[in-house]
PDB file of C-alpha atoms and ligand atoms in Angstrom:
ATOM      1  CA  MET A 495      -8.552   3.049  11.466  1.00  0.00           C
ATOM      2  CA  VAL A 496      -9.308   5.221  14.225  1.00  0.00           C
ATOM      3  CA  LEU A 497      -7.373   8.465  15.227  1.00  0.00           C
ATOM      4  CA  HIS A 498      -6.448   9.167  18.692  1.00  0.00           C
ATOM      5  CA  PRO A 499      -9.057  11.594  20.278  1.00  0.00           C
ATOM      6  CA  ARG A 500      -5.915  14.101  20.923  1.00  0.00           C
ATOM      7  CA  MET A 501      -6.076  14.730  17.211  1.00  0.00           C
ATOM      8  CA  VAL A 502      -9.525  16.562  17.580  1.00  0.00           C
ATOM      9  CA  LEU A 503      -8.020  19.967  17.158  1.00  0.00           C
ATOM     10  CA  ARG A 504      -5.262  19.041  14.732  1.00  0.00           C
ATOM     11  CA  THR A 505      -5.457  18.291  11.236  1.00  0.00           C
ATOM     12  CA  ALA A 506      -6.395  14.788  10.370  1.00  0.00           C
ATOM     13  CA  VAL A 507      -3.847  13.343   7.838  1.00  0.00           C
ATOM     14  CA  ALA A 508      -3.976  10.289   5.747  1.00  0.00           C
ATOM     15  CA  VAL A 509      -7.020   9.057   7.149  1.00  0.00           C
ATOM     16  CA  ALA A 510      -8.136   6.940   4.022  1.00  0.00           C
ATOM     17  CA  VAL A 511      -4.796   5.675   3.327  1.00  0.00           C
ATOM     18  CA  LEU A 512      -5.192   2.434   5.535  1.00  0.00           C
ATOM     19  CA  LEU A 513      -8.743   1.549   4.519  1.00  0.00           C
ATOM     20  CA  GLY A 514      -8.678  -2.184   3.561  1.00  0.00           C
ATOM     21  CA  LEU A 515      -5.074  -2.669   4.732  1.00  0.00           C
ATOM     22  CA  TYR A 516      -5.382  -6.410   4.881  1.00  0.00           C
ATOM     23  CA  PHE A 517      -7.918  -6.819   2.007  1.00  0.00           C
ATOM     24  CA  GLY A 518      -5.477  -6.562  -0.729  1.00  0.00           C
ATOM     25  CA  THR A 519      -2.743  -8.234   0.621  1.00  0.00           C
ATOM     26  CA  ALA A 520      -4.586 -11.335   1.846  1.00  0.00           C
ATOM     27  CA  LEU A 521      -6.818 -11.767  -0.966  1.00  0.00           C
ATOM     28  CA  LEU A 522      -7.200 -15.179  -2.006  1.00  0.00           C
ATOM     29  CA  ASP A 523      -8.813 -16.436  -5.155  1.00  0.00           C
ATOM     30  CA  ARG A 524      -9.380 -20.326  -4.602  1.00  0.00           C
ATOM     31  CA  HIS A 525      -9.518 -22.041  -7.856  1.00  0.00           C
ATOM     32  CA  VAL A 526      -8.252 -25.448  -7.332  1.00  0.00           C
ATOM     33  CA  ALA A 527     -10.775 -28.217  -7.058  1.00  0.00           C
ATOM     34  CA  PRO A 528     -11.380 -27.973  -3.217  1.00  0.00           C
ATOM     35  CA  VAL A 529     -12.136 -31.668  -2.503  1.00  0.00           C
ATOM     36  CA  VAL A 530      -8.567 -32.574  -3.824  1.00  0.00           C
ATOM     37  CA  GLU A 531      -6.899 -29.585  -2.421  1.00  0.00           C
ATOM     38  CA  ALA A 532      -8.393 -29.917   1.085  1.00  0.00           C
ATOM     39  CA  SER A 533      -7.200 -33.358   1.431  1.00  0.00           C
ATOM     40  CA  LEU A 534      -3.646 -32.484   0.895  1.00  0.00           C
ATOM     41  CA  PRO A 535      -1.431 -31.906   3.866  1.00  0.00           C
ATOM     42  CA  TRP A 536      -0.135 -28.863   2.395  1.00  0.00           C
ATOM     43  CA  SER A 537      -3.464 -27.593   1.584  1.00  0.00           C
ATOM     44  CA  ALA A 538      -3.825 -23.601   1.462  1.00  0.00           C
ATOM     45  CA  VAL A 539      -7.569 -23.910   2.300  1.00  0.00           C
ATOM     46  CA  PRO A 540      -9.457 -25.631   4.964  1.00  0.00           C
ATOM     47  CA  PRO A 541     -12.282 -28.375   4.290  1.00  0.00           C
ATOM     48  CA  GLN A 542     -15.251 -27.069   3.007  1.00  0.00           C
ATOM     49  CA  GLY A 543     -18.233 -25.966   5.134  1.00  0.00           C
ATOM     50  CA  ILE A 544     -16.866 -26.290   8.326  1.00  0.00           C
ATOM     51  CA  GLU A 545     -19.687 -25.252  10.850  1.00  0.00           C
ATOM     52  CA  ALA A 546     -21.981 -24.331   8.034  1.00  0.00           C
ATOM     53  CA  ALA A 547     -25.498 -24.348   9.141  1.00  0.00           C
ATOM     54  CA  ALA A 548     -28.462 -24.765   6.520  1.00  0.00           C
ATOM     55  CA  GLN A 549     -29.733 -21.378   7.706  1.00  0.00           C
ATOM     56  CA  PRO A 550     -28.192 -18.048   8.955  1.00  0.00           C
ATOM     57  CA  LEU A 551     -27.530 -18.280  12.688  1.00  0.00           C
ATOM     58  CA  GLY A 552     -29.100 -14.921  13.138  1.00  0.00           C
ATOM     59  CA  THR A 553     -30.820 -12.211  11.479  1.00  0.00           C
ATOM     60  CA  PRO A 554     -29.955  -8.503  11.425  1.00  0.00           C
ATOM     61  CA  PRO A 555     -32.516  -6.380  13.297  1.00  0.00           C
ATOM     62  CA  VAL A 556     -34.489  -4.067  11.235  1.00  0.00           C
ATOM     63  CA  ALA A 557     -32.395  -0.802  11.252  1.00  0.00           C
ATOM     64  CA  GLU A 558     -33.628   2.689  10.882  1.00  0.00           C
ATOM     65  CA  GLU A 559     -33.414   3.979   7.296  1.00  0.00           C
ATOM     66  CA  SER A 560     -30.077   5.853   6.909  1.00  0.00           C
ATOM     67  CA  GLU A 561     -27.696   6.097   3.968  1.00  0.00           C
ATOM     68  CA  ALA A 562     -24.912   7.323   6.140  1.00  0.00           C
ATOM     69  CA  TYR A 563     -22.769   4.202   5.709  1.00  0.00           C
ATOM     70  CA  LYS A 564     -20.422   2.951   3.087  1.00  0.00           C
ATOM     71  CA  LEU A 565     -19.644  -0.651   2.233  1.00  0.00           C
ATOM     72  CA  LEU A 566     -16.122  -1.588   1.295  1.00  0.00           C
ATOM     73  CA  GLU A 567     -15.727  -2.285  -2.450  1.00  0.00           C
ATOM     74  CA  PRO A 568     -15.639  -6.037  -3.355  1.00  0.00           C
ATOM     75  CA  PRO A 569     -12.788  -7.257  -5.475  1.00  0.00           C
ATOM     76  CA  ASP A 570     -15.399  -8.164  -8.159  1.00  0.00           C
ATOM     77  CA  SER A 571     -17.578  -5.003  -9.138  1.00  0.00           C
ATOM     78  CA  SER A 572     -20.599  -7.194 -10.165  1.00  0.00           C
ATOM     79  CA  GLN A 573     -21.033  -8.060  -6.446  1.00  0.00           C
ATOM     80  CA  PRO A 574     -22.697  -5.492  -4.244  1.00  0.00           C
ATOM     81  CA  PHE A 575     -20.521  -6.109  -1.075  1.00  0.00           C
ATOM     82  CA  THR A 576     -18.393  -8.776   0.610  1.00  0.00           C
ATOM     83  CA  ALA A 577     -19.656 -10.159   3.872  1.00  0.00           C
ATOM     84  CA  TYR A 578     -19.047 -12.937   6.311  1.00  0.00           C
ATOM     85  CA  ASP A 579     -21.121 -16.030   5.820  1.00  0.00           C
ATOM     86  CA  PRO A 580     -24.027 -15.729   8.357  1.00  0.00           C
ATOM     87  CA  CYS A 581     -24.627 -19.433   8.399  1.00  0.00           C
ATOM     88  CA  ARG A 582     -21.280 -19.792  10.564  1.00  0.00           C
ATOM     89  CA  PRO A 583     -20.046 -18.109  13.643  1.00  0.00           C
ATOM     90  CA  ILE A 584     -17.099 -15.774  13.446  1.00  0.00           C
ATOM     91  CA  HIS A 585     -14.325 -16.979  15.812  1.00  0.00           C
ATOM     92  CA  TYR A 586     -12.101 -14.377  17.197  1.00  0.00           C
ATOM     93  CA  VAL A 587      -9.152 -14.663  19.448  1.00  0.00           C
ATOM     94  CA  ILE A 588      -7.290 -12.012  21.472  1.00  0.00           C
ATOM     95  CA  ARG A 589      -3.525 -11.463  21.562  1.00  0.00           C
ATOM     96  CA  PRO A 590      -3.193  -9.716  24.902  1.00  0.00           C
ATOM     97  CA  ASP A 591       0.483  -8.657  25.267  1.00  0.00           C
ATOM     98  CA  GLY A 592       0.518  -4.919  25.841  1.00  0.00           C
ATOM     99  CA  ALA A 593      -3.367  -4.548  26.674  1.00  0.00           C
ATOM    100  CA  PRO A 594      -4.267  -1.907  29.133  1.00  0.00           C
ATOM    101  CA  PRO A 595      -5.676  -3.245  32.398  1.00  0.00           C
ATOM    102  CA  ASP A 596      -9.300  -4.602  32.306  1.00  0.00           C
ATOM    103  CA  SER A 597      -9.466  -4.182  28.634  1.00  0.00           C
ATOM    104  CA  GLU A 598     -10.580  -7.720  27.647  1.00  0.00           C
ATOM    105  CA  ALA A 599     -14.282  -6.953  28.731  1.00  0.00           C
ATOM    106  CA  LEU A 600     -14.190  -3.935  26.341  1.00  0.00           C
ATOM    107  CA  VAL A 601     -13.467  -6.195  23.523  1.00  0.00           C
ATOM    108  CA  HIS A 602     -16.180  -8.621  24.197  1.00  0.00           C
ATOM    109  CA  LYS A 603     -18.567  -5.722  24.682  1.00  0.00           C
ATOM    110  CA  ALA A 604     -17.604  -4.247  21.501  1.00  0.00           C
ATOM    111  CA  VAL A 605     -18.047  -7.820  19.703  1.00  0.00           C
ATOM    112  CA  ALA A 606     -21.571  -8.011  21.274  1.00  0.00           C
ATOM    113  CA  GLU A 607     -22.539  -4.598  20.019  1.00  0.00           C
ATOM    114  CA  VAL A 608     -21.665  -5.352  16.292  1.00  0.00           C
ATOM    115  CA  SER A 609     -23.107  -8.807  16.688  1.00  0.00           C
ATOM    116  CA  ALA A 610     -26.558  -7.527  17.582  1.00  0.00           C
ATOM    117  CA  ALA A 611     -26.498  -4.832  14.861  1.00  0.00           C
ATOM    118  CA  SER A 612     -25.519  -7.524  12.309  1.00  0.00           C
ATOM    119  CA  GLY A 613     -27.180 -10.613  13.234  1.00  0.00           C
ATOM    120  CA  LEU A 614     -23.666 -12.185  12.806  1.00  0.00           C
ATOM    121  CA  GLN A 615     -22.657 -14.648  15.747  1.00  0.00           C
ATOM    122  CA  PHE A 616     -19.399 -14.463  17.237  1.00  0.00           C
ATOM    123  CA  VAL A 617     -17.430 -17.260  19.427  1.00  0.00           C
ATOM    124  CA  TYR A 618     -14.445 -16.235  21.393  1.00  0.00           C
ATOM    125  CA  ASP A 619     -11.779 -19.019  21.286  1.00  0.00           C
ATOM    126  CA  GLY A 620      -9.418 -17.467  23.942  1.00  0.00           C
ATOM    127  CA  PRO A 621      -6.068 -15.835  23.858  1.00  0.00           C
ATOM    128  CA  THR A 622      -3.336 -16.409  21.449  1.00  0.00           C
ATOM    129  CA  ASP A 623       0.265 -15.579  21.089  1.00  0.00           C
ATOM    130  CA  GLU A 624      -0.118 -14.962  17.211  1.00  0.00           C
ATOM    131  CA  ALA A 625       1.474 -11.683  16.350  1.00  0.00           C
ATOM    132  CA  PRO A 626      -0.334  -9.299  14.078  1.00  0.00           C
ATOM    133  CA  SER A 627       0.989  -9.277  10.429  1.00  0.00           C
ATOM    134  CA  ASN A 628       0.385  -7.404   7.243  1.00  0.00           C
ATOM    135  CA  SER A 629       0.378 -10.676   5.521  1.00  0.00           C
ATOM    136  CA  ARG A 630      -1.432 -12.827   7.725  1.00  0.00           C
ATOM    137  CA  GLU A 631      -2.356 -16.360   6.279  1.00  0.00           C
ATOM    138  CA  PRO A 632      -6.189 -16.841   6.421  1.00  0.00           C
ATOM    139  CA  TYR A 633      -5.529 -20.685   6.993  1.00  0.00           C
ATOM    140  CA  GLN A 634      -3.120 -21.624   9.548  1.00  0.00           C
ATOM    141  CA  PRO A 635      -3.948 -25.416  10.446  1.00  0.00           C
ATOM    142  CA  ASP A 636      -0.876 -25.743  12.778  1.00  0.00           C
ATOM    143  CA  LEU A 637      -2.242 -22.962  15.034  1.00  0.00           C
ATOM    144  CA  TYR A 638      -5.807 -23.251  14.734  1.00  0.00           C
ATOM    145  CA  GLY A 639      -6.824 -26.559  13.312  1.00  0.00           C
ATOM    146  CA  LYS A 640      -8.162 -27.393   9.898  1.00  0.00           C
ATOM    147  CA  ARG A 641     -10.594 -24.189   9.637  1.00  0.00           C
ATOM    148  CA  TRP A 642     -10.336 -20.736   8.513  1.00  0.00           C
ATOM    149  CA  ALA A 643      -8.194 -18.861  11.114  1.00  0.00           C
ATOM    150  CA  PRO A 644     -10.089 -16.771  13.718  1.00  0.00           C
ATOM    151  CA  VAL A 645     -10.348 -12.993  13.637  1.00  0.00           C
ATOM    152  CA  LEU A 646      -7.205 -11.941  15.473  1.00  0.00           C
ATOM    153  CA  ILE A 647      -7.499  -8.925  18.007  1.00  0.00           C
ATOM    154  CA  ALA A 648      -4.101  -8.007  18.707  1.00  0.00           C
ATOM    155  CA  TRP A 649      -3.063  -5.490  21.274  1.00  0.00           C
ATOM    156  CA  SER A 650      -0.069  -4.230  19.648  1.00  0.00           C
ATOM    157  CA  SER A 651       2.327  -1.152  19.556  1.00  0.00           C
ATOM    158  CA  PRO A 652       3.895   1.009  16.855  1.00  0.00           C
ATOM    159  CA  ALA A 653       7.101  -0.710  17.352  1.00  0.00           C
ATOM    160  CA  GLU A 654       5.341  -4.153  16.176  1.00  0.00           C
ATOM    161  CA  SER A 655       2.906  -2.454  13.794  1.00  0.00           C
ATOM    162  CA  PRO A 656       4.467   0.548  12.170  1.00  0.00           C
ATOM    163  CA  ARG A 657       1.194   1.575  10.718  1.00  0.00           C
ATOM    164  CA  LEU A 658      -0.017   2.409  14.219  1.00  0.00           C
ATOM    165  CA  ALA A 659       2.685   5.024  14.312  1.00  0.00           C
ATOM    166  CA  GLY A 660       1.619   8.715  15.349  1.00  0.00           C
ATOM    167  CA  ASP A 661      -2.130   9.277  16.299  1.00  0.00           C
ATOM    168  CA  VAL A 662      -3.474   6.044  14.898  1.00  0.00           C
ATOM    169  CA  ALA A 663      -5.199   4.123  17.606  1.00  0.00           C
ATOM    170  CA  GLY A 664      -6.266   1.059  15.635  1.00  0.00           C
ATOM    171  CA  LEU A 665      -6.405  -0.753  12.197  1.00  0.00           C
ATOM    172  CA  GLY A 666      -8.866  -3.343  10.980  1.00  0.00           C
ATOM    173  CA  GLY A 667      -9.690  -5.360   7.907  1.00  0.00           C
ATOM    174  CA  SER A 668     -10.493  -8.865   6.650  1.00  0.00           C
ATOM    175  CA  SER A 669      -9.228 -11.567   4.071  1.00  0.00           C
ATOM    176  CA  THR A 670     -11.895 -12.186   1.312  1.00  0.00           C
ATOM    177  CA  VAL A 671     -11.851 -15.643  -0.490  1.00  0.00           C
ATOM    178  CA  ARG A 672     -13.888 -16.852  -3.540  1.00  0.00           C
ATOM    179  CA  GLU A 673     -14.541 -20.429  -4.447  1.00  0.00           C
ATOM    180  CA  THR A 674     -14.837 -20.790  -8.189  1.00  0.00           C
ATOM    181  CA  GLY A 675     -18.641 -19.917  -9.053  1.00  0.00           C
ATOM    182  CA  THR A 676     -19.321 -18.263  -5.596  1.00  0.00           C
ATOM    183  CA  PRO A 677     -19.286 -14.826  -4.309  1.00  0.00           C
ATOM    184  CA  TYR A 678     -16.420 -13.406  -2.587  1.00  0.00           C
ATOM    185  CA  VAL A 679     -16.829 -14.017   1.273  1.00  0.00           C
ATOM    186  CA  ARG A 680     -14.907 -12.624   4.157  1.00  0.00           C
ATOM    187  CA  VAL A 681     -13.162 -15.476   6.158  1.00  0.00           C
ATOM    188  CA  ASN A 682     -11.219 -13.797   8.811  1.00  0.00           C
ATOM    189  CA  GLY A 683      -9.695 -10.498   9.870  1.00  0.00           C
ATOM    190  CA  GLN A 684      -7.308  -8.726  11.938  1.00  0.00           C
ATOM    191  CA  ILE A 685      -7.546  -5.725  14.178  1.00  0.00           C
ATOM    192  CA  ASP A 686      -4.342  -4.070  15.491  1.00  0.00           C
ATOM    193  CA  LEU A 687      -4.934  -1.993  18.501  1.00  0.00           C
ATOM    194  CA  ASP A 688      -2.341   0.617  19.838  1.00  0.00           C
ATOM    195  CA  GLY A 689      -1.921  -0.372  23.353  1.00  0.00           C
ATOM    196  CA  PRO A 690       0.008   2.643  24.602  1.00  0.00           C
ATOM    197  CA  ASP A 691      -2.535   5.023  22.865  1.00  0.00           C
ATOM    198  CA  LEU A 692      -5.457   3.206  24.067  1.00  0.00           C
ATOM    199  CA  ALA A 693      -4.011   3.106  27.691  1.00  0.00           C
ATOM    200  CA  GLU A 694      -4.122   6.895  27.526  1.00  0.00           C
ATOM    201  CA  ILE A 695      -7.567   6.861  26.161  1.00  0.00           C
ATOM    202  CA  LEU A 696      -8.824   4.604  28.851  1.00  0.00           C
ATOM    203  CA  VAL A 697      -8.268   7.080  31.524  1.00  0.00           C
ATOM    204  CA  GLU A 698      -9.799  10.511  32.235  1.00  0.00           C
ATOM    205  CA  PRO A 699     -10.979  12.544  30.457  1.00  0.00           C
ATOM    206  CA  TYR A 700     -11.768   9.950  27.947  1.00  0.00           C
ATOM    207  CA  GLY A 701     -12.683   6.681  29.496  1.00  0.00           C
ATOM    208  CA  PRO A 702     -13.374   2.949  28.499  1.00  0.00           C
ATOM    209  CA  ASP A 703     -16.270   4.149  26.305  1.00  0.00           C
ATOM    210  CA  ARG A 704     -13.806   5.573  23.959  1.00  0.00           C
ATOM    211  CA  VAL A 705     -11.608   2.738  23.756  1.00  0.00           C
ATOM    212  CA  GLN A 706     -14.665   0.380  23.275  1.00  0.00           C
ATOM    213  CA  ALA A 707     -15.572   2.823  20.426  1.00  0.00           C
ATOM    214  CA  VAL A 708     -12.181   2.365  18.723  1.00  0.00           C
ATOM    215  CA  ILE A 709     -12.670  -1.566  18.718  1.00  0.00           C
ATOM    216  CA  MET A 710     -16.142  -1.319  17.414  1.00  0.00           C
ATOM    217  CA  HIS A 711     -15.005   1.048  14.583  1.00  0.00           C
ATOM    218  CA  GLU A 712     -12.383  -1.601  13.646  1.00  0.00           C
ATOM    219  CA  LEU A 713     -14.787  -4.376  13.856  1.00  0.00           C
ATOM    220  CA  GLY A 714     -16.806  -2.403  11.446  1.00  0.00           C
ATOM    221  CA  HIS A 715     -13.990  -2.399   9.051  1.00  0.00           C
ATOM    222  CA  VAL A 716     -13.431  -6.138   9.595  1.00  0.00           C
ATOM    223  CA  LEU A 717     -17.248  -6.791   8.782  1.00  0.00           C
ATOM    224  CA  GLY A 718     -16.829  -4.776   5.547  1.00  0.00           C
ATOM    225  CA  LEU A 719     -17.657  -0.979   6.373  1.00  0.00           C
ATOM    226  CA  GLY A 720     -15.641   1.969   5.036  1.00  0.00           C
ATOM    227  CA  HIS A 721     -15.362   5.428   6.250  1.00  0.00           C
ATOM    228  CA  VAL A 722     -18.188   7.900   5.987  1.00  0.00           C
ATOM    229  CA  GLU A 723     -17.870  11.634   5.846  1.00  0.00           C
ATOM    230  CA  ASP A 724     -20.521  12.160   8.415  1.00  0.00           C
ATOM    231  CA  PRO A 725     -18.773  12.897  11.775  1.00  0.00           C
ATOM    232  CA  ASP A 726     -21.893  11.696  13.844  1.00  0.00           C
ATOM    233  CA  GLN A 727     -21.301   8.187  12.887  1.00  0.00           C
ATOM    234  CA  LEU A 728     -18.953   5.760  14.420  1.00  0.00           C
ATOM    235  CA  MET A 729     -17.523   4.897  11.105  1.00  0.00           C
ATOM    236  CA  TYR A 730     -16.374   8.415  10.588  1.00  0.00           C
ATOM    237  CA  GLY A 731     -13.036   8.611   9.091  1.00  0.00           C
ATOM    238  CA  GLY A 732     -11.553  11.315  11.210  1.00  0.00           C
ATOM    239  CA  PRO A 733     -11.430  11.886  15.208  1.00  0.00           C
ATOM    240  CA  ASN A 734     -14.785  12.256  16.787  1.00  0.00           C
ATOM    241  CA  SER A 735     -16.322  11.528  20.115  1.00  0.00           C
ATOM    242  CA  VAL A 736     -18.958   9.045  19.064  1.00  0.00           C
ATOM    243  CA  THR A 737     -18.925   6.174  21.233  1.00  0.00           C
ATOM    244  CA  GLU A 738     -22.007   4.057  20.098  1.00  0.00           C
ATOM    245  CA  LEU A 739     -23.146   2.781  16.855  1.00  0.00           C
ATOM    246  CA  GLN A 740     -25.315   5.391  15.133  1.00  0.00           C
ATOM    247  CA  ASP A 741     -27.956   4.819  12.503  1.00  0.00           C
ATOM    248  CA  GLY A 742     -25.747   4.835   9.629  1.00  0.00           C
ATOM    249  CA  ASP A 743     -23.333   2.246  11.201  1.00  0.00           C
ATOM    250  CA  ARG A 744     -26.377   0.151  12.189  1.00  0.00           C
ATOM    251  CA  ALA A 745     -27.959   0.342   8.647  1.00  0.00           C
ATOM    252  CA  GLY A 746     -24.535  -0.685   7.179  1.00  0.00           C
ATOM    253  CA  LEU A 747     -23.918  -3.585   9.635  1.00  0.00           C
ATOM    254  CA  ALA A 748     -27.576  -4.760   8.935  1.00  0.00           C
ATOM    255  CA  VAL A 749     -26.606  -5.144   5.444  1.00  0.00           C
ATOM    256  CA  LEU A 750     -23.287  -6.880   5.986  1.00  0.00           C
ATOM    257  CA  GLY A 751     -25.373  -9.441   8.176  1.00  0.00           C
ATOM    258  CA  SER A 752     -27.397 -10.463   5.465  1.00  0.00           C
ATOM    259  CA  GLY A 753     -24.695 -11.832   2.988  1.00  0.00           C
ATOM    260  CA  ALA A 754     -25.040 -15.135   1.173  1.00  0.00           C
ATOM    261  CA  CYS A 755     -24.137 -18.498   2.926  1.00  0.00           C
ATOM    262  CA  VAL A 756     -21.622 -20.194   0.958  1.00  0.00           C
ATOM    263  CA  PRO A 757     -20.764 -23.607   2.349  1.00  0.00           C
ATOM    264  CA  GLN A 758     -18.383 -24.445  -0.621  1.00  0.00           C
ATOM    265  CA  LEU A 759     -15.765 -22.470   1.252  1.00  0.00           C
TER     266      LEU A 759
HETATM  267 ZN1   ZN B2278     -11.223   3.453  10.236  1.00  0.00          ZN
END
């Protein structure tokens, strides 16, 4: 989450509460034999290996050494972290209702920044009318076809997403899935952006860079970064004025771009 910058001089509350908001609720542990399951019309998972290449589609750049990052804890403590499969593109869609004017380019720029820092490749699938949900299904074949649903970047409001109430400007997280015998993998996620709050941030004295920073921060959560206590990092858990990825953010994203390829999912 990111707090509205107006909070700078006030006490930040409940900063850590929303970490991994979607992580727990959408956790899916796939135990059923996938070949059988995926052939059934009521299947809860897509066919295996959609778009999976033999090699990672990109490589993370060599990041400056930094320990100013935190990886979100995986559900299985024997695994160091959970990441997206680098052998496949990460698809994303935008739910534009309530978006501030000219904000779409900021989303794509934010995606391009985290893509460059992680080596993970993203593909924009266009707008959607899917509403954000705390219990979003990671597989929605009726809406998106027989593949994992894309990352949903939803312009929303506190009325629709109550956790955006107060000075919270954005929320982000991912669904994590495991095939028996393979590591947990992030398959998709969701970002809720507070349209009214961010429309205010878009104008003076803040500006579009601050809105893009909020989106990059939430993308950091989606890819697997948690909050850090260093206020000079974009992934700082409280309000700050950082608008670009910093050394710790970049080091963390480079780690998250080096996850395992899991074609079994
Ligand atoms: Zn956050």
